[in-house]
């Protein structure tokens, strides 16, 4: 007898099977599904998640396992200045010499154009904005510092997937012409990549979000140093990955279609620790690019490992 006097009836095998199938979100856009596969949140079967993830990522020219492993580390080290994997801000002493010349409207337009068009491939190929490793890091390199010995074979499989799709695109270009491939594949991919970079940048970059060094960082502090945004009508288009990222960091194996309900539930529990900013995304992009240039230790206690975004040179 269960709580409240109800008998708990075990589900029949048929019902279990249909529940599993219901969990497979087959009508969603590729990057939402691809991300889900990397978290083992797509189905109950690891092999199915990895197969679908490999196919979808390869079609977007992203090495699946390579990204899956670095993304897992992003989740386990969020907002750590030493160990987070992506959108890791630099301390003032480490920023490049030309950064101060880009901190004006023209420089900002240029930086945003490059970030939105090339940011994703630059991160994958050259670890731009990624974790500071002591040698060259690349998502396509099985022997790079991002990966452990156990992961190297999977990085080769991911590269093979990307190569196969590249060969397919080359064959299409030979058959249909380069212009056809650029219009049908290249331009849509650029648009997807631009939104992907913008959404993830804005989830992790905000003037009120702290970063931590290893003396102050812990997993929960890092997970709560993310911010939900409001993209208006586009929230629906992006299946609410825009306004449920805090919940995603707290429960990363939860399928995205439950994240709205989870967000509603965690808000009252987190109270002021739940971060939300309803600034329209295009204004937020401009403001964060202007204000979040580098990080400096908290003014009140320089010895503590809490860092905030600054932009003064
Ligand atoms: Zn994240
Ligand atoms: Zn994730």
Short mmCIF file of C-alpha atoms and ligand atoms in Angstrom, two decimals:
data_model
loop_
_atom_site.label_atom_id
_atom_site.label_comp_id
_atom_site.label_asym_id
_atom_site.label_seq_id
_atom_site.Cartn_x
_atom_site.Cartn_y
_atom_site.Cartn_z
CA UNK A 1 0.00 0.00 0.00
CA UNK A 2 1.46 3.35 -1.00
CA UNK A 3 1.27 6.69 0.82
CA UNK A 4 -2.27 8.01 1.11
CA UNK A 5 -3.72 4.51 1.01
CA UNK A 6 -3.28 3.98 -2.77
CA UNK A 7 -2.09 0.64 -4.08
CA UNK A 8 0.98 1.07 -6.24
CA UNK A 9 0.39 -0.90 -9.45
CA UNK A 10 3.57 -1.77 -11.36
CA UNK A 11 3.38 -0.64 -15.02
CA UNK A 12 2.89 -3.38 -17.61
CA UNK A 13 5.77 -4.14 -20.04
CA UNK A 14 3.68 -2.62 -22.89
CA UNK A 15 3.14 0.60 -20.92
CA UNK A 16 6.85 0.76 -20.07
CA UNK A 17 7.74 0.41 -23.74
CA UNK A 18 5.35 3.18 -24.78
CA UNK A 19 6.70 5.44 -22.00
CA UNK A 20 10.23 4.94 -23.31
CA UNK A 21 9.10 5.76 -26.85
CA UNK A 22 7.24 8.84 -25.62
CA UNK A 23 10.53 10.09 -24.16
CA UNK A 24 12.15 10.09 -27.61
CA UNK A 25 11.54 13.67 -28.81
CA UNK A 26 11.65 13.02 -32.56
CA UNK A 27 10.08 16.29 -33.71
CA UNK A 28 12.73 18.70 -32.37
CA UNK A 29 15.42 20.76 -34.11
CA UNK A 30 18.84 19.13 -34.58
CA UNK A 31 20.95 21.11 -32.12
CA UNK A 32 18.50 20.71 -29.23
CA UNK A 33 18.37 16.94 -29.85
CA UNK A 34 22.12 16.69 -30.42
CA UNK A 35 22.82 18.43 -27.09
CA UNK A 36 20.31 16.13 -25.38
CA UNK A 37 22.12 13.04 -26.70
CA UNK A 38 25.42 14.26 -25.22
CA UNK A 39 23.75 14.38 -21.78
CA UNK A 40 22.13 10.92 -22.17
CA UNK A 41 18.79 12.71 -21.92
CA UNK A 42 17.41 11.63 -25.32
CA UNK A 43 16.43 8.03 -24.56
CA UNK A 44 16.99 5.35 -21.93
CA UNK A 45 19.70 3.71 -24.05
CA UNK A 46 23.27 5.04 -24.07
CA UNK A 47 24.00 3.38 -27.46
CA UNK A 48 20.95 5.05 -29.03
CA UNK A 49 21.88 8.47 -27.63
CA UNK A 50 25.46 8.13 -28.90
CA UNK A 51 24.37 6.91 -32.35
CA UNK A 52 21.81 9.69 -32.83
CA UNK A 53 24.23 12.23 -31.29
CA UNK A 54 27.05 11.17 -33.61
CA UNK A 55 24.85 11.42 -36.73
CA UNK A 56 23.30 14.79 -35.78
CA UNK A 57 26.55 16.41 -34.67
CA UNK A 58 28.44 15.16 -37.72
CA UNK A 59 25.73 16.65 -39.96
CA UNK A 60 26.44 20.00 -38.25
CA UNK A 61 30.24 19.41 -38.67
CA UNK A 62 30.68 19.10 -34.90
CA UNK A 63 32.77 16.19 -33.53
CA UNK A 64 30.22 14.46 -31.25
CA UNK A 65 32.23 12.66 -28.58
CA UNK A 66 34.83 15.45 -28.50
CA UNK A 67 32.13 17.97 -27.70
CA UNK A 68 30.28 15.56 -25.37
CA UNK A 69 33.38 15.18 -23.17
CA UNK A 70 34.30 18.88 -23.07
CA UNK A 71 30.64 19.83 -22.52
CA UNK A 72 30.41 17.40 -19.61
CA UNK A 73 33.41 19.17 -18.07
CA UNK A 74 31.72 22.53 -18.69
CA UNK A 75 28.85 21.21 -16.59
CA UNK A 76 31.07 19.89 -13.81
CA UNK A 77 33.26 23.04 -13.65
CA UNK A 78 30.89 25.89 -14.54
CA UNK A 79 32.20 29.40 -13.70
CA UNK A 80 35.60 28.10 -12.61
CA UNK A 81 38.33 30.36 -14.00
CA UNK A 82 40.77 27.45 -14.16
CA UNK A 83 38.61 24.49 -15.19
CA UNK A 84 35.45 25.62 -17.04
CA UNK A 85 35.64 24.69 -20.73
CA UNK A 86 33.90 27.53 -22.55
CA UNK A 87 33.31 31.29 -22.27
CA UNK A 88 36.07 31.46 -19.69
CA UNK A 89 36.77 35.16 -19.04
CA UNK A 90 40.36 36.34 -18.73
CA UNK A 91 41.84 38.31 -15.86
CA UNK A 92 42.86 41.85 -16.78
CA UNK A 93 46.54 40.90 -16.71
CA UNK A 94 45.94 38.13 -19.29
CA UNK A 95 43.85 39.89 -21.93
CA UNK A 96 45.37 40.51 -25.34
CA UNK A 97 47.00 43.88 -26.07
CA UNK A 98 44.43 44.78 -28.76
CA UNK A 99 41.37 44.27 -26.49
CA UNK A 100 41.41 47.91 -25.35
CA UNK A 101 41.27 49.07 -28.97
CA UNK A 102 38.15 46.96 -29.56
CA UNK A 103 36.26 48.45 -26.60
CA UNK A 104 34.38 51.02 -28.71
CA UNK A 105 31.26 50.79 -30.94
CA UNK A 106 33.16 49.93 -34.14
CA UNK A 107 35.40 47.39 -32.38
CA UNK A 108 32.37 45.86 -30.69
CA UNK A 109 30.48 45.46 -34.00
CA UNK A 110 33.55 43.75 -35.46
CA UNK A 111 33.99 41.48 -32.42
CA UNK A 112 30.30 40.51 -32.44
CA UNK A 113 30.30 39.72 -36.17
CA UNK A 114 33.37 37.48 -35.80
CA UNK A 115 32.00 35.87 -32.62
CA UNK A 116 28.62 35.04 -34.19
CA UNK A 117 29.92 33.80 -37.55
CA UNK A 118 33.20 32.12 -36.63
CA UNK A 119 32.98 31.74 -32.83
CA UNK A 120 31.79 28.12 -32.83
CA UNK A 121 34.31 26.73 -35.37
CA UNK A 122 37.08 28.82 -33.73
CA UNK A 123 36.24 27.30 -30.35
CA UNK A 124 36.17 23.75 -31.74
CA UNK A 125 39.37 24.10 -33.77
CA UNK A 126 41.49 26.47 -31.64
CA UNK A 127 39.78 26.49 -28.23
CA UNK A 128 39.14 30.25 -28.54
CA UNK A 129 37.47 31.46 -25.30
CA UNK A 130 38.02 27.96 -23.85
CA UNK A 131 39.80 26.64 -20.78
CA UNK A 132 43.40 27.85 -20.42
CA UNK A 133 45.50 24.74 -21.21
CA UNK A 134 49.29 24.83 -21.14
CA UNK A 135 49.49 23.71 -24.77
CA UNK A 136 47.48 23.93 -27.98
CA UNK A 137 43.98 22.47 -27.54
CA UNK A 138 41.66 21.40 -30.36
CA UNK A 139 38.43 19.37 -30.37
CA UNK A 140 39.53 17.43 -33.46
CA UNK A 141 42.86 16.33 -31.92
CA UNK A 142 42.62 12.96 -30.10
CA UNK A 143 45.99 13.61 -28.43
CA UNK A 144 45.15 17.14 -27.31
CA UNK A 145 45.11 18.16 -23.62
CA UNK A 146 41.30 18.25 -23.48
CA UNK A 147 41.04 14.43 -23.54
CA UNK A 148 42.11 11.50 -21.40
CA UNK A 149 43.60 8.27 -22.81
CA UNK A 150 40.22 6.50 -22.50
CA UNK A 151 38.52 9.12 -24.66
CA UNK A 152 40.98 9.20 -27.60
CA UNK A 153 39.34 6.44 -29.70
CA UNK A 154 35.99 8.23 -29.48
CA UNK A 155 37.63 11.47 -30.68
CA UNK A 156 38.84 9.57 -33.79
CA UNK A 157 35.28 8.24 -34.38
CA UNK A 158 33.96 11.82 -34.09
CA UNK A 159 36.55 13.04 -36.63
CA UNK A 160 35.54 10.22 -39.00
CA UNK A 161 31.91 11.38 -38.74
CA UNK A 162 32.85 14.98 -39.61
CA UNK A 163 35.09 13.79 -42.47
CA UNK A 164 32.29 11.61 -43.89
CA UNK A 165 29.87 14.56 -43.93
CA UNK A 166 32.57 16.81 -45.45
CA UNK A 167 33.07 14.25 -48.21
CA UNK A 168 29.29 14.11 -48.73
CA UNK A 169 29.20 17.92 -49.06
CA UNK A 170 32.11 17.82 -51.52
CA UNK A 171 30.24 15.23 -53.63
CA UNK A 172 27.12 17.40 -53.53
CA UNK A 173 29.15 20.44 -54.61
CA UNK A 174 30.53 18.45 -57.56
CA UNK A 175 27.04 17.26 -58.53
CA UNK A 176 24.96 20.39 -57.85
CA UNK A 177 27.51 23.19 -57.73
CA UNK A 178 29.16 25.04 -54.85
CA UNK A 179 26.55 27.82 -54.85
CA UNK A 180 23.77 25.26 -54.28
CA UNK A 181 25.58 23.75 -51.28
CA UNK A 182 26.29 27.21 -49.84
CA UNK A 183 22.62 28.22 -50.13
CA UNK A 184 21.04 24.96 -48.97
CA UNK A 185 23.58 23.97 -46.31
CA UNK A 186 26.18 26.67 -45.65
CA UNK A 187 23.92 29.65 -44.93
CA UNK A 188 21.45 27.72 -42.69
CA UNK A 189 24.43 26.27 -40.78
CA UNK A 190 25.84 29.77 -40.26
CA UNK A 191 22.47 30.92 -38.87
CA UNK A 192 22.25 27.89 -36.52
CA UNK A 193 25.84 28.47 -35.35
CA UNK A 194 25.22 32.19 -34.75
CA UNK A 195 22.19 31.49 -32.54
CA UNK A 196 24.02 28.69 -30.74
CA UNK A 197 26.90 31.02 -29.85
CA UNK A 198 24.57 33.86 -28.86
CA UNK A 199 22.35 31.69 -26.65
CA UNK A 200 25.27 30.03 -24.84
CA UNK A 201 27.25 33.29 -24.52
CA UNK A 202 24.27 35.03 -22.90
CA UNK A 203 23.63 32.08 -20.57
CA UNK A 204 27.10 32.44 -19.09
CA UNK A 205 27.96 36.11 -19.53
CA UNK A 206 26.26 38.88 -17.54
CA UNK A 207 27.62 41.80 -15.47
CA UNK A 208 26.07 40.31 -12.31
CA UNK A 209 27.49 36.78 -12.76
CA UNK A 210 30.54 35.94 -10.63
CA UNK A 211 33.41 33.65 -11.58
CA UNK A 212 35.55 31.82 -9.05
CA UNK A 213 39.09 30.59 -8.72
CA UNK A 214 39.77 27.24 -7.09
CA UNK A 215 39.85 28.72 -3.55
CA UNK A 216 36.15 29.70 -3.74
CA UNK A 217 34.61 27.57 -6.49
CA UNK A 218 32.21 24.73 -5.82
CA UNK A 219 29.80 22.95 -8.15
CA UNK A 220 26.57 24.54 -6.87
CA UNK A 221 27.99 28.07 -6.90
CA UNK A 222 29.11 27.48 -10.49
CA UNK A 223 25.76 26.01 -11.58
CA UNK A 224 23.99 29.07 -10.13
CA UNK A 225 26.35 31.46 -11.94
CA UNK A 226 24.21 31.04 -15.09
CA UNK A 227 21.33 33.22 -16.20
CA UNK A 228 17.99 32.55 -17.90
CA UNK A 229 17.01 35.00 -20.64
CA UNK A 230 13.83 35.98 -22.42
CA UNK A 231 13.93 35.72 -26.23
CA UNK A 232 10.19 36.53 -26.60
CA UNK A 233 8.61 34.49 -29.37
CA UNK A 234 11.97 32.82 -30.05
CA UNK A 235 11.80 31.02 -26.67
CA UNK A 236 9.31 28.64 -28.30
CA UNK A 237 11.37 28.35 -31.49
CA UNK A 238 14.39 27.27 -29.42
CA UNK A 239 12.26 24.91 -27.29
CA UNK A 240 12.95 27.03 -24.18
CA UNK A 241 16.64 26.20 -23.91
CA UNK A 242 16.93 30.01 -23.60
CA UNK A 243 14.95 30.46 -20.39
CA UNK A 244 15.69 27.18 -18.59
CA UNK A 245 19.49 27.05 -18.47
CA UNK A 246 19.72 27.34 -14.67
CA UNK A 247 17.55 24.22 -14.35
CA UNK A 248 19.64 22.53 -17.06
CA UNK A 249 22.80 23.12 -15.04
CA UNK A 250 21.20 21.75 -11.89
CA UNK A 251 19.67 18.68 -13.59
CA UNK A 252 21.54 18.13 -16.85
CA UNK A 253 20.13 14.67 -17.63
CA UNK A 254 16.58 16.04 -17.60
CA UNK A 255 15.02 16.20 -21.10
CA UNK A 256 14.54 19.79 -22.27
CA UNK A 257 10.75 19.40 -22.57
CA UNK A 258 10.52 19.09 -18.78
CA UNK A 259 12.80 22.07 -18.11
CA UNK A 260 9.99 24.68 -18.03
CA UNK A 261 8.15 22.78 -15.30
CA UNK A 262 11.43 22.30 -13.40
CA UNK A 263 12.26 26.01 -13.70
CA UNK A 264 8.87 26.94 -12.22
CA UNK A 265 9.55 24.55 -9.34
CA UNK A 266 13.10 25.72 -8.54
CA UNK A 267 12.40 29.50 -8.65
CA UNK A 268 10.73 29.72 -5.22
CA UNK A 269 13.35 27.41 -3.71
CA UNK A 270 16.34 29.30 -5.10
CA UNK A 271 14.84 32.75 -4.38
CA UNK A 272 17.49 35.43 -5.02
CA UNK A 273 19.97 32.75 -6.17
CA UNK A 274 17.90 32.24 -9.33
CA UNK A 275 19.19 34.58 -12.04
CA UNK A 276 16.93 35.93 -14.77
CA UNK A 277 17.31 38.89 -17.11
CA UNK A 278 14.47 39.87 -19.44
CA UNK A 279 16.52 42.40 -21.48
CA UNK A 280 15.86 41.77 -25.22
CA UNK A 281 18.66 39.54 -26.52
CA UNK A 282 20.01 42.03 -29.10
CA UNK A 283 20.34 44.74 -26.38
CA UNK A 284 21.82 42.21 -23.96
CA UNK A 285 24.39 41.10 -26.58
CA UNK A 286 25.54 44.72 -27.03
CA UNK A 287 25.61 45.46 -23.28
CA UNK A 288 27.49 42.27 -22.31
CA UNK A 289 30.01 42.78 -25.13
CA UNK A 290 30.56 46.30 -23.75
CA UNK A 291 30.63 45.56 -20.01
CA UNK A 292 31.98 42.00 -19.74
CA UNK A 293 35.50 42.47 -21.11
CA UNK A 294 37.65 40.89 -18.37
CA UNK A 295 37.31 39.85 -14.72
CA UNK A 296 38.83 41.35 -11.56
CA UNK A 297 38.69 40.22 -7.91
CA UNK A 298 35.83 41.46 -5.75
CA UNK A 299 36.53 45.08 -4.61
CA UNK A 300 35.73 44.36 -0.97
CA UNK A 301 38.14 41.47 -0.54
CA UNK A 302 40.91 41.21 -3.15
CA UNK A 303 42.33 38.07 -1.54
CA UNK A 304 39.11 36.10 -2.01
CA UNK A 305 38.68 34.08 -5.19
CA UNK A 306 35.48 35.77 -6.41
CA UNK A 307 35.77 37.68 -9.70
CA UNK A 308 33.41 40.11 -11.46
CA UNK A 309 33.27 41.44 -14.99
CA UNK A 310 34.85 44.85 -15.64
CA UNK A 311 35.61 46.93 -18.74
CA UNK A 312 37.80 49.88 -17.66
CA UNK A 313 41.28 50.21 -19.15
ZN1 LIG B 1 25.99 25.97 -19.79
ZN1 LIG B 2 24.40 20.98 -21.46
#
